[in-house]
Amino acid sequence: MAEEVDQFAIRVSELVVGFGRQTVLDHLTLDVRKGEILGLVGASGGGKSVLMRTIIGLIPRRSGRIEVMGAEISEARHVTHTAAGKWGILFQQGALFSSLTVRQNVQFPLREELDLSQALMDEVATAKLEMVGLAPEDGDKFPSQLSGGMTKRVALARALALDPPIVFLDEPTSGLDPIAAGDFDVLIKTLQKTLGLTVFMVTHDLASLNTVCDRVAALAEGKIVAIGSMSELLRSEHPWVKAYFHGKRSQMLQPRKI
Ligand SMILES: Nc1ncnc2c1ncn2[C@@H]1O[C@H](COP(=O)(O)OP(=O)(O)O)[C@@H](O)[C@H]1O
Ligand SMILES: [Mg+2]
């Protein structure tokens, strides 16, 4: 198929999104390459989650074009149905269903989209849990019994349930301690390598940006104002990007740049 020759997993061009009088994304253009981990940084309230939700069709746009794996994304209609298997999502408030066990949470997309026997679903759930570093016994636990890091892993296992080629992660390591965050980073990198996943990740975690992201994009004033490797971003002359990476809070990470 034609999309096989396309090197881009996601293409966004001239995207305009707003609410009432507020314009959040203002002619934003962004390409995500197949198989890369792209990190997205931007001010709080700058529109990172809105961008992600608009790409997957959850938020209507005023104008602009969005393509995912070579197919144009139509607007905010029948999203869950048409999206089956196209992408996995770990939302910022990526809550699991608290009344379902871990295994049932992971099986949720399978139940929605496929007609599998319980035995097969259990097999898939076990495989997905293993993929994210959890034991089969963890499948019997309820969300309230999980640590923050485990919760993120289960949410990731659920996002991967239908073997999507792309995953969207909205601040996956926020709220995790540095060790759990580092472990999650390693997991993402491993999945990218072993599954050939394309990962679109919103993050404020400078360590994640340094260690797992192939490229980093900066969102400011509704646009992508810089995109490239971490070292390229560190050399950006854009005022917001400079303030973000060279501001006081980021000083301690400077020695890690290469
Ligand atoms: N469904 C919505 N309705 C109205 N305003 C929204 C909606 N979703 C987000 N916004 C607004 O859009 C802006 C960008 O939000 P968001 O994308 O969540 O920021 P962040 O970059 O922190 O993820 C904010 O001003 C937010 O209040
Ligand atoms: Mg957000």
Coordinates of C-alpha atoms and ligand atoms in Angstrom, one line a residue:
M1 CA 0.0 0.0 0.0
A2 CA 1.0 3.6 -0.6
E3 CA 1.4 4.3 3.1
E4 CA 4.3 1.8 3.3
V5 CA 6.5 4.2 1.5
D6 CA 5.4 7.1 3.7
Q7 CA 8.0 7.8 6.4
F8 CA 5.5 9.7 8.5
A9 CA 3.2 8.2 11.1
I10 CA 1.4 11.5 11.8
R11 CA 1.2 14.6 9.7
V12 CA -0.5 17.7 11.0
S13 CA -0.6 20.8 8.9
E14 CA -2.0 24.2 9.5
L15 CA -4.1 23.0 12.4
V16 CA -6.3 25.6 14.1
V17 CA -8.2 24.6 17.3
G18 CA -10.0 26.9 19.7
F19 CA -12.7 27.1 22.2
G20 CA -15.0 30.2 22.0
R21 CA -12.8 33.2 21.7
Q22 CA -9.7 31.3 22.7
T23 CA -7.4 30.0 20.0
V24 CA -5.3 27.2 21.4
L25 CA -3.5 25.9 18.3
D26 CA -2.8 28.5 15.6
H27 CA -1.8 27.0 12.2
L28 CA 0.3 24.3 13.9
T29 CA 2.3 22.0 11.6
L30 CA 4.1 18.9 12.8
D31 CA 5.3 15.6 11.4
V32 CA 6.0 12.5 13.5
R33 CA 8.2 10.0 11.8
K34 CA 7.4 6.3 11.8
G35 CA 9.2 4.5 14.6
E36 CA 10.4 7.5 16.5
I37 CA 9.8 8.7 20.0
L38 CA 8.8 12.3 19.7
G39 CA 8.7 14.3 22.9
L40 CA 6.4 17.4 23.1
V41 CA 7.1 20.2 25.5
G42 CA 5.1 23.3 26.1
A43 CA 3.8 25.6 28.8
S44 CA 1.0 24.3 31.0
G45 CA -2.2 25.2 29.3
G46 CA -0.4 25.7 26.1
G47 CA -2.4 23.1 24.2
K48 CA -0.3 19.9 24.3
S49 CA -3.2 17.7 25.4
V50 CA -5.5 19.5 23.0
L51 CA -3.2 18.7 20.2
M52 CA -3.1 15.1 21.1
R53 CA -6.9 14.9 21.5
T54 CA -7.4 16.7 18.2
I55 CA -5.1 14.3 16.4
I56 CA -7.1 11.3 17.6
G57 CA -10.4 13.1 16.6
L58 CA -11.7 13.8 20.1
I59 CA -11.7 17.6 19.7
P60 CA -13.1 19.3 16.6
R61 CA -10.8 21.6 14.7
R62 CA -11.5 24.9 13.0
S63 CA -9.2 24.1 10.1
G64 CA -6.2 22.1 9.1
R65 CA -5.3 18.6 8.0
I66 CA -4.4 15.6 10.1
E67 CA -3.2 12.3 8.7
V68 CA -2.3 9.2 10.7
M69 CA -0.5 6.3 9.0
G70 CA -1.4 7.8 5.6
A71 CA -5.1 8.1 6.3
E72 CA -6.9 11.4 6.8
I73 CA -8.5 11.7 10.2
S74 CA -12.0 13.0 9.9
E75 CA -13.4 15.1 12.7
A76 CA -14.6 14.0 16.1
R77 CA -16.9 11.3 14.9
H78 CA -17.1 7.6 15.8
V79 CA -13.7 7.9 17.2
T80 CA -13.5 4.8 19.4
H81 CA -14.9 2.7 16.6
T82 CA -12.8 3.8 13.8
A83 CA -9.7 4.1 15.9
A84 CA -9.6 0.5 16.9
G85 CA -6.1 -0.8 16.6
K86 CA -4.9 2.5 15.0
W87 CA -3.4 3.9 18.1
G88 CA -3.2 3.4 21.9
I89 CA -3.6 6.2 24.3
L90 CA -2.4 6.9 27.8
F91 CA -4.3 10.0 28.8
Q92 CA -2.9 12.5 31.3
Q93 CA -5.6 11.6 33.7
G94 CA -5.2 8.0 32.5
A95 CA -7.4 6.4 35.1
L96 CA -8.0 2.7 35.0
F97 CA -11.5 1.5 35.6
S98 CA -11.5 1.1 39.4
S99 CA -14.1 -1.6 39.6
L100 CA -12.3 -3.8 37.1
T101 CA -9.2 -5.9 37.8
V102 CA -5.9 -5.2 36.1
R103 CA -6.6 -8.1 33.7
Q104 CA -10.1 -6.8 32.9
N105 CA -8.7 -3.3 32.3
V106 CA -6.2 -4.6 29.8
Q107 CA -8.9 -6.7 28.1
F108 CA -11.3 -3.9 27.9
P109 CA -10.3 -2.8 24.3
L110 CA -10.3 -6.4 23.2
R111 CA -13.8 -6.9 24.5
E112 CA -15.0 -3.8 22.8
E113 CA -13.5 -4.5 19.4
L114 CA -13.0 -8.3 19.0
D115 CA -14.9 -11.4 19.6
L116 CA -12.4 -13.6 21.4
S117 CA -12.9 -16.5 23.8
Q118 CA -12.2 -15.8 27.5
A119 CA -9.2 -18.1 27.3
L120 CA -7.7 -16.2 24.4
M121 CA -8.3 -12.9 26.1
D122 CA -6.6 -14.1 29.2
E123 CA -3.6 -15.1 27.2
V124 CA -3.5 -11.8 25.5
A125 CA -3.7 -10.0 28.8
T126 CA -0.9 -12.0 30.3
A127 CA 1.2 -11.3 27.3
K128 CA 0.6 -7.6 27.5
L129 CA 1.3 -7.5 31.2
E130 CA 4.5 -9.3 30.6
M131 CA 5.4 -6.8 27.9
V132 CA 5.2 -4.0 30.4
G133 CA 7.1 -5.8 33.1
L134 CA 4.2 -7.1 35.2
A135 CA 3.5 -10.6 36.5
P136 CA 0.5 -12.6 35.6
E137 CA -0.6 -12.4 39.3
D138 CA -0.8 -8.7 39.0
G139 CA -3.7 -9.3 36.7
D140 CA -5.9 -10.1 39.7
K141 CA -5.2 -6.8 41.5
F142 CA -7.5 -3.8 41.5
P143 CA -6.3 -0.4 40.5
S144 CA -6.4 0.8 44.2
Q145 CA -3.8 -1.8 45.0
L146 CA -1.2 -0.6 42.5
S147 CA 1.7 1.8 42.9
G148 CA 1.9 4.8 40.6
G149 CA 4.4 3.1 38.4
M150 CA 2.4 0.0 38.1
T151 CA -0.7 2.0 37.3
K152 CA 1.1 3.6 34.4
R153 CA 2.3 0.2 33.2
V154 CA -1.2 -1.2 33.3
A155 CA -2.5 1.8 31.4
L156 CA 0.2 1.2 28.8
A157 CA -0.6 -2.5 28.6
R158 CA -4.2 -1.5 27.9
A159 CA -3.1 1.0 25.3
L160 CA -1.1 -1.8 23.6
A161 CA -3.9 -4.3 23.8
L162 CA -4.9 -4.1 20.1
D163 CA -1.2 -3.9 18.9
P164 CA -1.4 -0.4 17.6
P165 CA 1.5 1.0 15.6
I166 CA 1.3 4.3 17.5
V167 CA 0.9 5.2 21.1
F168 CA 0.1 8.6 22.5
L169 CA 1.4 9.2 26.0
D170 CA 0.3 12.4 27.9
E171 CA 2.8 13.1 30.7
P172 CA 3.3 9.4 31.5
T173 CA 5.9 9.9 34.1
S174 CA 4.4 12.9 35.9
G175 CA 3.7 11.9 39.5
L176 CA 6.2 9.1 39.5
D177 CA 9.3 9.1 41.6
P178 CA 12.6 9.4 39.6
I179 CA 13.3 5.7 39.7
A180 CA 9.8 4.7 38.6
A181 CA 10.0 7.4 35.9
G182 CA 13.4 6.1 34.7
D183 CA 12.0 2.5 34.6
F184 CA 9.1 3.7 32.6
D185 CA 11.4 5.4 30.2
V186 CA 13.4 2.2 29.7
L187 CA 10.2 0.4 29.0
I188 CA 9.1 2.9 26.4
K189 CA 12.4 2.7 24.7
T190 CA 12.4 -1.1 24.7
L191 CA 8.9 -1.2 23.3
Q192 CA 9.9 1.2 20.6
K193 CA 12.7 -1.0 19.6
T194 CA 11.0 -4.4 19.9
L195 CA 7.6 -3.5 18.4
G196 CA 8.8 -0.7 16.1
L197 CA 6.3 1.6 17.9
T198 CA 5.9 5.2 17.1
V199 CA 5.5 7.2 20.3
F200 CA 4.1 10.6 20.6
M201 CA 4.8 11.7 24.2
V202 CA 3.9 14.9 26.1
T203 CA 6.4 15.3 28.9
H204 CA 8.0 17.9 31.2
D205 CA 10.5 15.3 32.3
L206 CA 13.9 16.6 31.2
A207 CA 15.5 13.2 31.9
S208 CA 12.9 11.6 29.6
L209 CA 13.6 14.1 26.9
N210 CA 17.3 13.5 27.2
T211 CA 17.3 9.8 27.3
V212 CA 14.3 8.4 25.4
C213 CA 13.2 10.9 22.8
D214 CA 14.6 10.8 19.3
R215 CA 13.3 14.3 18.7
V216 CA 11.7 16.9 20.8
A217 CA 9.1 19.5 19.6
A218 CA 8.3 22.7 21.5
L219 CA 4.8 24.1 21.4
A220 CA 4.5 27.8 22.1
E221 CA 1.9 30.4 21.0
G222 CA -0.1 27.7 19.4
K223 CA 2.7 26.5 17.1
I224 CA 5.6 24.2 17.0
V225 CA 8.4 26.7 17.3
A226 CA 11.3 24.3 17.4
I227 CA 11.8 20.6 16.5
G228 CA 14.9 18.5 16.4
S229 CA 17.3 16.5 18.6
M230 CA 17.7 17.6 22.2
S231 CA 21.1 19.2 21.3
E232 CA 19.4 21.1 18.5
L233 CA 16.6 22.3 20.9
L234 CA 19.3 23.4 23.4
R235 CA 20.7 25.6 20.7
S236 CA 17.3 27.1 19.7
E237 CA 17.1 30.9 19.8
H238 CA 13.4 30.9 20.4
P239 CA 12.8 32.8 23.6
W240 CA 10.3 30.3 25.1
V241 CA 12.5 27.4 24.2
K242 CA 15.6 29.1 25.7
A243 CA 13.7 29.9 28.9
Y244 CA 12.4 26.3 29.1
F245 CA 15.8 24.6 28.7
H246 CA 18.1 27.1 30.1
G247 CA 15.9 28.5 32.9
K248 CA 16.8 28.0 36.6
R249 CA 14.8 24.8 37.0
S250 CA 16.7 23.1 34.2
Q251 CA 20.2 24.1 35.3
M252 CA 21.0 20.9 37.1
L253 CA 20.3 18.9 33.9
Q254 CA 22.7 20.9 31.8
P255 CA 25.7 18.7 32.4
R256 CA 23.8 15.7 30.9
K257 CA 23.5 17.4 27.5
I258 CA 25.9 15.9 25.0
Ligands
LIG1 N1 -12.7 20.8 26.1 C1 -12.3 22.1 26.4 N2 -13.1 23.1 26.4 C2 -12.6 24.4 26.5 N3 -11.4 24.7 26.7 C3 -10.5 23.7 26.7 C4 -10.9 22.3 26.6 N4 -9.8 21.5 26.6 C5 -8.7 22.4 26.8 N5 -9.1 23.7 26.9 C6 -8.3 24.8 27.1 O1 -7.3 24.8 26.1 C7 -6.0 25.2 26.6 C8 -5.0 24.2 26.4 O2 -5.2 23.1 27.3 P1 -4.3 21.8 27.4 O3 -4.1 21.3 26.0 O4 -5.0 20.9 28.3 O5 -2.9 22.3 27.9 P2 -1.6 21.5 28.2 O6 -0.6 22.0 27.3 O7 -1.3 21.8 29.6 O8 -1.9 20.0 28.0 C9 -6.3 25.6 28.1 O9 -6.5 27.0 28.1 C10 -7.5 24.8 28.4 O10 -8.3 25.5 29.4
MG2 MG -2.0 18.4 29.3

